[in-house]
Amino acid sequence: MLTGIRLPQYFWCLFCIASCDLLFAQQEVHDLHEPLQTSEALTFTEVMENTWMHAPEYLEYTVRQEQADNYSASGRSWVSGRPSLALSYNNDSRLDNVGLRELEYGIQLPLWRPGERHNASVLGESFQQQLGEWQVSLRLVLAGKVRAVLADIQEAETLLRLEQEATAQARQLVAVTNTLFDAGEVARLDVMQVESLLLAQRKRELDADAMYVDAERSYTVLTGLQVRPASPHRESRTADIGITAAHPLLRYLQTEVDLAEANIQQSTTTAKGNPLLTVGSRRERSDRFQPYTDSVGVSLTVPFGGKALVASRSSSARRDKVDAEVEYLNTQRNLDMALHEVEHELFITSEMLPLVTEQAALAESSWQMAETAFAQGEITLVQVMLALQQARTAARELELLQLTQQRLVTEFNQISGVLP
């Protein structure tokens, strides 16, 4: 039980302690998280280039380039595989010991089957084409991430500004209430209520500041930059042509299908085996009393048959092609559904904007009238607080709806496969 302290004084002490805690917390946030610098000269294209160089996927570029070059070089080779050195030596010193000696050596060359070299060239071209489409599709994916993080920063910055404005209005209301209290027009309880409103508003401002810091941190991690564009990123909605085969993601997935088809041909030919040409020389004698005889030999080994074995060893390649085709069709459907969903949301947002704009204007007018009336003692504190909250809610809804419209435009362009 509290003794010696009246209840209003107790609440006033709690209020002072909470004010100090929030003040120190806000100071600590600003000390630990300085906002990023902004630059009017920094463009979206420059941000994209740095994001591309900073992306973990960029490590794949060199490997994919080497893979494409190696397969292309393989298709230009005169042989289908690595040449081998063959060596054979026979003597009878451990058995009959009549002096028999045979030495045979040569080079084995794996030959192309009919059409196999063309298939290898097609495989190399498929890898080269896939490399180009991979770069375009990855840039589109990264562009979507940059678009999103810039939209997050703009939204967080807008919310922070709105909360700061709301804090300023709450401070103004506190000042008016204190003036009325000094004049004996309102009770001490009314002053404590508006001061509590100010504390709650400052907490919302801190939450908005933390959201802003998180958005900028995400930007830095994504782009590797410590500077961001000063102007908000804006885009115009591209023409609605739907999802076509020219979409960067679909073009890349089509190269996966083409590559899988080339792999089927290559794996089928490999499973059949390659003819083997051996060119070499033999030096021999039948016994120690005979002179050595030198000769040149050519042999050709041609595998045949084994249809079931060939089919089994190429079945994985055929399955990979079907998986690639399924991925292509699913992606096409998902893009088409996402595009129509964003288009519908854009329509709804456009219809709501005039209504929300009018609502925000009415709420702001009501707040200004309520503030004036409260200063003159014509309305109660509850009424003016309600008018303030309605005005801030309506303003926040309007700003967020406008940001949502712009975000939906960038999403529409992103899904359509359009780079900024």
mmCIF file of C-alpha atoms in Angstrom, residues 352-363 394 398 401-402:
data_model
loop_
_atom_site.group_PDB
_atom_site.id
_atom_site.type_symbol
_atom_site.label_atom_id
_atom_site.label_comp_id
_atom_site.label_asym_id
_atom_site.label_seq_id
_atom_site.Cartn_x
_atom_site.Cartn_y
_atom_site.Cartn_z
ATOM 1 C CA MET A 352 -10.437 3.397 -53.845
ATOM 2 C CA LEU A 353 -7.990 6.292 -54.170
ATOM 3 C CA PRO A 354 -10.584 9.072 -54.775
ATOM 4 C CA LEU A 355 -12.651 7.863 -51.822
ATOM 5 C CA VAL A 356 -9.705 7.645 -49.456
ATOM 6 C CA THR A 357 -8.435 11.047 -50.620
ATOM 7 C CA GLU A 358 -11.771 12.667 -49.808
ATOM 8 C CA GLN A 359 -11.925 10.831 -46.475
ATOM 9 C CA ALA A 360 -8.444 12.084 -45.515
ATOM 10 C CA ALA A 361 -9.357 15.665 -46.441
ATOM 11 C CA LEU A 362 -12.530 15.521 -44.307
ATOM 12 C CA ALA A 363 -10.670 14.003 -41.372
ATOM 13 C CA ALA A 394 -6.976 8.646 -42.676
ATOM 14 C CA LEU A 398 -4.088 7.578 -48.033
ATOM 15 C CA LEU A 401 -2.652 3.367 -50.602
ATOM 16 C CA GLN A 402 -0.681 5.635 -52.943
#
